[in-house]
Coordinates of C-alpha atoms in Angstrom, one line a residue:
M798 CA 28.7 114.4 56.3
A799 CA 28.6 112.3 59.5
A800 CA 31.4 110.1 58.1
A801 CA 33.4 113.2 57.3
A802 CA 32.9 114.4 60.9
V803 CA 34.1 111.0 62.2
A804 CA 37.0 111.1 59.9
T805 CA 37.9 114.6 61.0
S806 CA 37.6 113.6 64.7
E807 CA 39.9 110.6 64.1
D808 CA 42.4 112.8 62.3
L809 CA 42.4 115.2 65.2
S810 CA 43.0 112.3 67.6
Q811 CA 46.0 111.3 65.6
D812 CA 47.4 114.9 65.4
P813 CA 50.3 115.4 67.9
A814 CA 49.6 119.2 68.1
F815 CA 46.0 118.5 69.0
I816 CA 47.2 116.0 71.7
D817 CA 49.6 118.5 73.2
E818 CA 46.8 121.1 73.3
L819 CA 44.5 118.6 75.0
N820 CA 47.2 117.9 77.6
A821 CA 47.7 121.6 78.2
T822 CA 44.0 122.2 78.6
A823 CA 43.7 119.1 80.9
S824 CA 46.5 120.3 83.0
T825 CA 45.1 123.8 83.3
T826 CA 41.4 123.0 83.5
P827 CA 40.1 122.7 87.0
F828 CA 39.4 119.2 88.2
N829 CA 35.8 119.8 89.1
N830 CA 34.9 121.1 85.6
R831 CA 36.5 118.1 84.0
H832 CA 34.5 115.8 86.3
E833 CA 31.3 117.7 85.5
T834 CA 32.0 117.3 81.8
I835 CA 32.6 113.6 82.2
L836 CA 29.4 113.3 84.3
H837 CA 27.3 114.9 81.7
T838 CA 28.9 112.8 79.0
S839 CA 28.5 109.5 81.0
L840 CA 24.8 110.2 81.8
G841 CA 24.0 110.8 78.2
T842 CA 22.2 114.1 78.8
D843 CA 21.4 116.4 76.0
K844 CA 23.0 119.3 77.8
P845 CA 25.2 120.7 75.2
F846 CA 28.8 121.5 76.0
S847 CA 28.5 124.9 74.6
S848 CA 25.7 125.7 77.1
Q849 CA 27.8 124.8 80.1
S850 CA 29.5 127.5 82.2
P851 CA 32.4 128.7 80.1
G852 CA 35.8 128.3 81.7
P853 CA 38.3 131.0 82.1
K854 CA 39.6 132.6 78.9
K855 CA 43.0 131.6 77.6
V856 CA 45.7 134.2 77.6
N857 CA 48.9 133.4 75.7
G858 CA 48.0 129.7 75.7
H859 CA 47.1 129.5 79.4
K860 CA 43.7 129.9 81.1
K861 CA 43.1 133.2 82.8
L862 CA 42.2 132.8 86.4
N863 CA 39.6 134.9 88.1
A864 CA 40.3 137.0 91.3
S865 CA 38.9 134.4 93.8
E866 CA 41.0 131.6 92.3
V867 CA 44.1 133.9 92.4
N868 CA 43.4 134.8 96.0
D869 CA 42.9 131.1 96.9
L870 CA 46.2 130.3 95.3
I871 CA 48.1 133.1 97.0
Q872 CA 46.6 132.1 100.4
S873 CA 47.5 128.5 99.9
K874 CA 51.1 129.5 98.8
I875 CA 51.5 131.7 101.9
W876 CA 50.2 129.0 104.2
Q877 CA 52.6 126.5 102.6
L878 CA 55.5 128.8 103.0
E879 CA 54.6 129.6 106.7
S880 CA 54.2 125.9 107.4
D881 CA 57.6 125.2 105.8
V882 CA 59.2 128.0 107.9
F883 CA 57.6 126.7 111.1
Q884 CA 58.6 123.2 110.3
E885 CA 62.2 124.2 109.6
E886 CA 62.3 126.1 112.9
D887 CA 60.9 123.1 114.8
E888 CA 63.4 120.8 113.1
E889 CA 66.3 123.2 114.0
K890 CA 65.1 123.4 117.6
A891 CA 64.8 119.6 117.8
T892 CA 68.3 119.1 116.3
A893 CA 69.8 121.7 118.8
R894 CA 68.1 119.9 121.7
A895 CA 69.4 116.6 120.5
A896 CA 72.9 118.0 120.1
R897 CA 72.9 119.5 123.6
K898 CA 71.6 116.2 125.0
A899 CA 74.3 114.3 123.2
N900 CA 77.0 116.6 124.4
K901 CA 75.7 116.5 128.0
E902 CA 75.6 112.6 127.9
L903 CA 79.2 112.6 126.5
T904 CA 80.4 115.0 129.2
E905 CA 78.7 113.0 131.9
L906 CA 80.1 109.8 130.5
V907 CA 83.6 111.3 130.5
D908 CA 83.3 112.9 133.9
S909 CA 82.1 109.6 135.4
H910 CA 85.7 108.2 135.0
E911 CA 88.6 109.7 136.9
D912 CA 91.6 108.3 135.1
Y913 CA 92.6 109.0 131.5
L914 CA 92.4 105.3 130.5
G915 CA 88.8 105.1 131.7
K916 CA 87.9 108.2 129.8
I917 CA 89.6 107.0 126.7
T918 CA 87.8 103.6 126.9
A919 CA 84.5 105.4 127.5
I920 CA 85.1 107.6 124.5
Q921 CA 86.1 104.7 122.4
Q922 CA 82.9 102.8 123.4
K923 CA 80.8 105.9 122.6
Y924 CA 82.7 106.3 119.3
S925 CA 82.0 102.7 118.4
E926 CA 78.3 103.0 119.3
L927 CA 78.0 106.2 117.3
F928 CA 79.9 104.7 114.4
Q929 CA 77.5 101.6 114.4
E930 CA 74.5 103.9 114.7
M931 CA 75.9 106.0 111.8
K932 CA 76.4 103.0 109.6
R933 CA 72.8 101.8 110.5
H934 CA 71.5 105.3 109.6
E935 CA 73.4 105.1 106.4
R936 CA 71.9 101.8 105.5
E937 CA 68.4 103.1 106.4
H938 CA 69.2 106.2 104.4
M939 CA 70.2 104.1 101.4
R940 CA 67.0 102.0 101.8
A941 CA 64.9 105.0 102.2
K942 CA 66.6 106.6 99.2
K943 CA 66.0 103.5 97.1
R944 CA 62.4 103.4 98.3
A945 CA 62.0 107.1 97.5
E946 CA 63.5 106.6 94.0
Q947 CA 61.1 103.7 93.4
L948 CA 58.2 105.7 94.7
Q949 CA 59.3 108.6 92.5
K950 CA 59.4 106.3 89.5
E951 CA 56.0 104.9 90.4
K952 CA 54.7 108.4 90.9
D953 CA 56.1 109.5 87.5
Q954 CA 54.6 106.4 85.9
A955 CA 51.2 107.2 87.6
R956 CA 51.5 110.8 86.5
S957 CA 52.2 109.6 82.9
D958 CA 49.2 107.2 83.1
V959 CA 47.0 110.0 84.5
K960 CA 48.2 112.3 81.8
K961 CA 47.4 109.6 79.2
A962 CA 44.0 108.9 80.8
L963 CA 43.3 112.6 80.8
S964 CA 44.3 113.0 77.2
V965 CA 42.2 110.1 76.2
K966 CA 39.3 111.5 78.3
E967 CA 39.7 114.9 76.6
K968 CA 39.7 113.2 73.2
L969 CA 36.6 111.3 74.1
E970 CA 34.9 114.4 75.4
N971 CA 35.8 116.2 72.1
L972 CA 34.6 113.3 70.1
C973 CA 31.4 113.2 72.1
R974 CA 30.9 116.9 71.5
E975 CA 31.4 116.4 67.8
L976 CA 29.0 113.4 67.7
Q977 CA 26.4 115.4 69.6
K978 CA 26.8 118.3 67.2
E979 CA 26.6 116.0 64.2
N980 CA 23.6 114.2 65.7
K981 CA 21.8 117.5 66.3
R982 CA 22.7 118.7 62.8
V983 CA 21.4 115.4 61.3
K984 CA 18.2 115.7 63.3
E985 CA 17.7 119.3 62.2
E986 CA 18.4 118.4 58.6
S987 CA 16.0 115.4 58.7
K988 CA 13.3 117.6 60.4
K989 CA 13.8 120.3 57.7
L990 CA 13.7 117.7 55.0
A991 CA 10.5 116.2 56.4
Q992 CA 8.9 119.7 56.6
S993 CA 9.9 120.5 53.1
E994 CA 8.5 117.2 51.8
Q995 CA 5.3 117.7 53.8
E996 CA 5.0 121.2 52.3
K997 CA 5.6 119.7 48.9
R998 CA 2.9 117.1 49.5
D999 CA 0.5 119.7 50.7
E1000 CA 1.2 121.8 47.7
L1001 CA 0.8 118.9 45.4
S1002 CA -2.5 117.8 47.0
S1003 CA -3.8 121.3 46.9
K1004 CA -2.8 121.6 43.2
F1005 CA -4.3 118.2 42.5
E1006 CA -7.6 119.2 44.2
S1007 CA -7.7 122.5 42.3
K1008 CA -7.0 120.6 39.1
I1009 CA -9.8 118.1 39.9
W1010 CA -12.2 120.9 40.7
E1011 CA -11.2 122.7 37.5
I1012 CA -11.7 119.5 35.5
K1013 CA -15.1 118.9 37.0
S1014 CA -16.1 122.5 36.3
R1015 CA -14.9 122.1 32.7
M1016 CA -16.6 118.8 32.4
E1017 CA -19.8 120.3 33.5
E1018 CA -19.4 123.1 31.1
H1019 CA -18.2 121.1 28.1
H1020 CA -20.2 117.9 28.8
G1021 CA -20.7 117.3 25.2
E1022 CA -18.2 117.4 22.5
K1023 CA -15.3 117.9 24.7
L1024 CA -15.8 114.7 26.7
I1025 CA -13.5 112.8 24.4
Q1026 CA -11.0 115.5 24.4
Q1027 CA -11.3 115.8 28.2
A1028 CA -11.0 112.0 28.5
D1029 CA -7.8 112.1 26.5
E1030 CA -6.6 115.0 28.6
N1031 CA -7.6 113.1 31.6
D1032 CA -5.7 110.1 30.4
V1033 CA -2.7 112.4 29.9
V1034 CA -3.2 113.9 33.2
K1035 CA -3.6 110.5 34.8
D1036 CA -0.4 109.4 33.2
R1037 CA 1.3 112.5 34.4
L1038 CA -0.2 112.0 37.8
K1039 CA 0.8 108.4 37.8
T1040 CA 4.4 109.3 36.8
F1041 CA 4.3 112.0 39.4
F1042 CA 3.0 109.6 42.1
E1043 CA 5.6 107.1 41.0
Q1044 CA 8.3 109.8 41.3
Y1045 CA 6.9 110.8 44.6
E1046 CA 6.9 107.2 45.9
L1047 CA 10.4 106.8 44.6
R1048 CA 11.4 110.0 46.3
D1049 CA 9.6 109.0 49.5
A1050 CA 11.3 105.6 49.4
H1051 CA 14.6 107.3 48.9
L1052 CA 13.9 109.6 51.7
H1053 CA 12.9 106.7 54.0
K1054 CA 16.0 104.9 53.0
L1055 CA 18.1 108.0 53.7
L1056 CA 16.3 108.4 57.0
R1057 CA 16.9 104.8 57.8
S1058 CA 20.6 105.2 56.9
K1059 CA 20.8 108.2 59.1
D1060 CA 19.1 106.3 61.9
L1061 CA 21.5 103.5 61.5
E1062 CA 24.4 105.9 61.6
V1063 CA 23.0 107.5 64.7
Q1064 CA 22.6 104.1 66.3
V1065 CA 26.3 103.3 65.3
Y1066 CA 27.4 106.6 66.8
M1067 CA 25.3 106.0 69.9
A1068 CA 26.9 102.5 70.2
R1069 CA 30.3 104.0 69.8
Y1070 CA 29.3 106.7 72.3
D1071 CA 28.2 104.1 74.8
R1072 CA 31.4 102.2 74.3
Q1073 CA 33.5 105.3 74.7
R1074 CA 31.4 106.4 77.7
K1075 CA 32.1 103.1 79.4
L1076 CA 35.8 103.4 78.5
A1077 CA 35.7 106.9 79.9
E1078 CA 34.1 105.7 83.1
A1079 CA 36.7 103.0 83.4
E1080 CA 39.4 105.6 82.8
T1081 CA 37.9 108.0 85.3
A1082 CA 37.7 105.2 87.9
R1083 CA 41.3 104.2 87.0
A1084 CA 42.3 107.9 87.2
K1085 CA 40.7 108.3 90.6
M1086 CA 42.5 105.2 91.8
L1087 CA 45.8 106.5 90.4
L1088 CA 45.1 109.9 92.0
N1089 CA 44.5 108.2 95.3
Q1090 CA 47.7 106.2 94.8
V1091 CA 49.6 109.4 93.9
S1092 CA 48.2 111.1 97.0
T1093 CA 49.3 108.2 99.2
F1094 CA 52.7 108.1 97.4
T1095 CA 53.1 111.9 97.9
Q1096 CA 52.2 111.5 101.5
T1097 CA 54.6 108.6 102.0
E1098 CA 57.2 110.6 100.0
T1099 CA 56.8 113.6 102.3
E1100 CA 57.0 111.4 105.4
L1101 CA 60.1 109.6 104.0
R1102 CA 61.7 113.0 103.1
S1103 CA 61.0 114.2 106.7
Q1104 CA 62.5 111.0 108.1
L1105 CA 65.4 111.4 105.7
N1106 CA 65.9 115.0 106.8
V1107 CA 65.8 113.8 110.5
Y1108 CA 68.3 111.1 109.6
V1109 CA 70.5 113.6 107.8
E1110 CA 70.4 115.9 110.9
K1111 CA 71.2 113.0 113.2
F1112 CA 74.0 112.0 110.9
K1113 CA 75.4 115.5 111.0
Q1114 CA 75.1 115.5 114.8
V1115 CA 76.8 112.1 114.9
E1116 CA 79.5 113.3 112.5
D1117 CA 80.1 116.4 114.7
T1118 CA 80.3 114.3 117.8
L1119 CA 82.6 111.8 116.0
N1120 CA 84.8 114.7 114.9
N1121 CA 84.9 116.0 118.5
S1122 CA 85.6 112.5 119.8
N1123 CA 88.2 112.0 117.2
D1124 CA 89.9 115.2 118.3
L1125 CA 89.7 114.1 121.9
F1126 CA 90.9 110.7 120.9
L1127 CA 93.9 112.2 119.0
T1128 CA 94.8 114.4 121.9
F1129 CA 94.5 111.4 124.3
R1130 CA 96.5 109.3 121.9
K1131 CA 99.3 112.0 121.7
E1132 CA 99.3 112.1 125.5
M1133 CA 99.4 108.4 125.7
E1134 CA 102.3 108.3 123.2
Q1135 CA 104.1 110.9 125.3
M1136 CA 103.4 108.9 128.4
T1137 CA 104.7 105.7 126.7
K1138 CA 107.8 107.6 125.7
K1139 CA 108.2 108.9 129.3
T1140 CA 107.6 105.4 130.7
K1141 CA 110.1 103.9 128.3
K1142 CA 112.6 106.5 129.3
L1143 CA 111.9 106.0 132.9
E1144 CA 112.2 102.2 132.4
K1145 CA 115.6 102.7 130.8
E1146 CA 116.6 105.0 133.7
N1147 CA 115.2 102.4 136.1
K1148 CA 117.2 99.7 134.4
Q1149 CA 120.3 101.8 134.5
L1150 CA 119.7 102.6 138.2
T1151 CA 119.0 98.9 139.0
K1152 CA 122.3 98.0 137.2
K1153 CA 124.1 100.8 139.2
A1154 CA 122.4 99.6 142.4
E1155 CA 123.5 96.0 141.6
T1156 CA 127.0 97.2 140.9
M1157 CA 126.9 99.3 144.1
N1158 CA 125.6 96.3 146.1
K1159 CA 128.4 94.2 144.7
N1160 CA 130.9 96.9 145.5
I1161 CA 129.4 97.3 149.0
L1162 CA 129.7 93.5 149.5
E1163 CA 133.3 93.5 148.3
M1164 CA 134.0 96.5 150.5
A1165 CA 132.4 94.8 153.4
E1166 CA 134.5 91.7 152.8
E1167 CA 137.6 93.9 152.4
R1168 CA 136.6 95.7 155.6
T1169 CA 136.3 92.4 157.5
K1170 CA 139.7 91.4 156.1
Q1171 CA 141.1 94.8 157.1
Q1172 CA 139.6 94.5 160.5
K1173 CA 141.2 91.1 160.9
E1174 CA 144.5 92.4 159.6
A1175 CA 144.1 95.5 161.9
E1176 CA 143.6 93.1 164.9
T1177 CA 146.7 91.2 163.8
T1178 CA 148.7 94.5 163.5
K1179 CA 147.4 95.6 166.8
K1180 CA 148.6 92.4 168.3
R1181 CA 151.9 92.9 166.7
M1182 CA 152.0 96.5 167.9
T1183 CA 151.3 95.4 171.4
K1184 CA 154.1 92.9 171.1
L1185 CA 156.4 95.6 169.6
E1186 CA 155.4 98.0 172.3
S1187 CA 156.2 95.5 175.0
L1188 CA 159.5 94.8 173.2
C1189 CA 160.2 98.5 173.0
R1190 CA 159.4 99.0 176.7
A1191 CA 161.7 96.1 177.5
F1192 CA 164.4 97.6 175.2
Q1193 CA 163.9 101.0 176.8
A1194 CA 164.2 99.6 180.3
E1195 CA 167.3 97.6 179.2
R1196 CA 168.7 100.8 177.5
I1197 CA 168.1 102.8 180.7
A1198 CA 169.8 100.1 182.7
L1199 CA 172.7 99.9 180.2
E1200 CA 173.0 103.6 180.1
S1201 CA 173.2 103.8 183.8
K1202 CA 175.9 101.1 183.8
I1203 CA 177.7 102.8 180.9
A1204 CA 177.7 106.1 182.8
E1205 CA 179.1 104.4 185.8
L1206 CA 181.8 102.6 183.9
E1207 CA 182.7 105.7 181.8
G1208 CA 182.9 107.8 184.9
G1209 CA 185.4 105.4 186.4
L1210 CA 187.6 104.6 183.3
H1211 CA 188.0 107.9 181.5
E1212 CA 188.9 111.3 182.4
S1213 CA 186.5 114.1 182.7
Y1214 CA 187.8 115.8 179.6
D1215 CA 187.6 112.7 177.5
D1216 CA 184.2 112.1 179.0
D1217 CA 183.1 115.5 177.8
D1218 CA 184.5 115.0 174.4
D1219 CA 183.1 111.6 174.1
A1220 CA 179.7 112.8 175.4
D1221 CA 179.8 115.5 172.7
Y1222 CA 180.8 113.0 170.1
D1223 CA 178.1 110.6 171.3
D1224 CA 175.5 113.3 171.2
E1225 CA 176.6 114.3 167.7
E1226 CA 176.6 110.6 166.6
Y1227 CA 173.2 110.2 168.2
D1228 CA 172.0 113.3 166.4
E1229 CA 173.4 111.9 163.2
D1230 CA 171.8 108.6 163.8
E1231 CA 168.4 110.3 164.4
E1232 CA 168.9 112.4 161.3
G1233 CA 169.6 109.2 159.4
L1234 CA 166.5 107.6 160.8
D1235 CA 164.6 110.8 159.8
D1236 CA 166.1 110.5 156.4
L1237 CA 164.9 106.9 156.4
D1238 CA 161.5 108.0 157.4
E1239 CA 161.2 110.7 154.8
E1240 CA 163.2 109.6 151.8
D1241 CA 164.3 106.0 151.8
V1242 CA 161.1 104.4 153.2
K1243 CA 158.9 104.9 150.2
I1244 CA 155.9 102.6 149.9
E1245 CA 154.6 101.8 146.5
E1246 CA 150.9 102.5 146.4
S1247 CA 148.8 99.8 144.9
P1248 CA 145.2 100.2 143.6
D1249 CA 144.2 97.3 145.8
L1250 CA 145.5 98.9 149.0
V1251 CA 142.4 100.2 151.0
D1252 CA 143.7 101.7 154.3
K1253 CA 147.1 103.3 153.6
D1254 CA 147.0 105.6 156.6
N1255 CA 146.9 102.7 159.0
F1256 CA 149.7 101.0 157.1
L1257 CA 151.9 104.2 157.3
F1258 CA 151.0 104.6 160.9
D1259 CA 152.2 101.0 161.5
I1260 CA 155.4 101.7 159.6
K1261 CA 156.0 104.9 161.6
T1262 CA 155.4 103.2 164.9
I1263 CA 157.8 100.4 163.9
E1264 CA 160.4 103.1 162.8
Q1265 CA 160.0 104.9 166.2
A1266 CA 160.4 101.7 168.0
L1267 CA 163.6 101.0 166.0
K1268 CA 164.7 104.5 166.7
Q1269 CA 164.2 103.9 170.3
Y1270 CA 165.8 100.5 170.1
E1271 CA 168.8 101.3 167.9
P1272 CA 170.6 103.9 170.0
A1273 CA 170.1 101.9 173.2
H1274 CA 171.3 98.8 171.5
V1275 CA 174.2 100.5 170.0
S1276 CA 175.2 102.6 173.0
G1277 CA 174.2 100.2 175.7
N1278 CA 176.0 97.1 174.5
E1279 CA 179.6 97.2 175.6
S1280 CA 180.6 94.3 173.4
C1281 CA 179.2 96.2 170.3
P1282 CA 182.0 97.2 168.0
I1283 CA 180.3 100.5 167.2
H1284 CA 180.8 101.6 170.8
N1285 CA 184.5 100.8 170.7
E1286 CA 185.0 102.4 167.3
S1287 CA 185.3 106.2 166.9
G1288 CA 185.3 108.7 164.2
P1289 CA 184.4 108.0 160.6
R1290 CA 184.4 104.2 161.0
R1291 CA 181.7 104.4 163.6
Q1292 CA 179.7 106.6 161.3
E1293 CA 180.1 104.2 158.4
R1294 CA 179.1 101.3 160.6
L1295 CA 176.0 103.2 161.7
K1296 CA 175.2 103.9 158.1
M1297 CA 175.5 100.2 157.2
L1298 CA 173.2 99.3 160.1
L1299 CA 170.7 101.9 158.9
E1300 CA 170.9 100.5 155.4
E1301 CA 170.2 97.0 156.8
H1302 CA 167.3 98.3 158.8
K1303 CA 166.0 100.2 155.7
H1304 CA 166.2 97.0 153.6
Q1305 CA 164.4 95.1 156.4
L1306 CA 161.7 97.7 156.5
K1307 CA 161.2 97.5 152.8
V1308 CA 160.9 93.8 152.9
D1309 CA 158.4 94.1 155.8
S1310 CA 156.4 96.7 153.8
V1311 CA 156.3 94.5 150.7
D1312 CA 155.2 91.5 152.9
Y1313 CA 152.6 93.7 154.4
M1314 CA 151.3 94.9 151.0
H1315 CA 151.1 91.2 149.9
M1316 CA 149.2 90.4 153.0
Q1317 CA 146.8 93.3 152.3
G1318 CA 146.4 92.3 148.7

């Protein structure tokens, strides 16, 4: 029966449904009850597992919790939720303070520079610093993430080891319970068997004594004839008693052998129990160590997660500041591009203006040179004019003298009537001569304008002064000279001769004007 119990316990340990049920009970059983069970098992006390305080009843495969445990769980959950809410609020406040501080530092950094280039360089430096910090946070985040994954794997491994240890512990506890039950049953059976054997012995001894007393009484009654018969009966009874005692000894030996085998089985079970108890103690120590490691791992995981959340918030802040700085940088870049376009345009205009200024300077220099030349030519023309004026004055004086002489001579040679006619004719001729000179001034004396001629008014003024001088000179010369054939001629011949002289003077004036233009050029 003990072997059957061991076989059934081994079969249950190999059954997966039984293992799953053990895992569920281990996960739902309170930790203190499990440790109490392990403690009683490891101490080897005879306290039966059925006599322990029964755990909460199972409802639908799960243990039913009492009101105090439910209240404790609800209070712990409420405290955890409140702590999470307070922690989130503190983190949000810290992130808001960090964002305000970063914005304030950025505005102070930008306001510390007056020009746009300084602001752009400051923003670029801040952008590079924030970019480097972001990359560093990313690297730390990746390292923390890898560390968290590794810790999670170790935690899962530790949990699986703890689950395995708990399942083994539960199996050992159940096995110990079965062994204790089997041991108790064997002890009770052996005790019952010993009592029954003792009762049988007592019954046999009482029967034997009663038989002996009966035999003695009969022997005393039938001491005579029946001695032989009694002896034979005694021999038969002795043989029966001998066989009975032999059977009894054999049964007693068999019983002793059975008890010895049961004791050996109990010793084997106790040895197995001690071995399993030691293994359970080692597993409990290992489970405690793993639980400590799991607690440390969970603590480090929570710390790393909090640091990771802080890094994520900082990364978001850095990303926001980078986006703002990128927007500012893009605006400044657009302004810089516009300024570069304006500067290029202004440089082009400046180059054009410099070219125009150079051309203007060249033109001014050329005009200054031309002005100096014209001033020199004006001085020469002034000298010529002075000479011509002196000549004109001399000619006028000579004309006046000649006119006075002519008047005296004409008064003495001709008659008064002829004098009047001649005077009228001379006046008409003189008027015609003046009209011819006017025609020369207005029609025949035409100066070809050249693009290189600068001071045309001065040139025309010189020509007009020369023409006036010739006008003043020509009549006096013609009228005052007595040997002049024009004075002696009269009528149309005189008019033709005057026209010829005017043509010669026109041609001479044209030649002089051409020479003057060549000189100006």
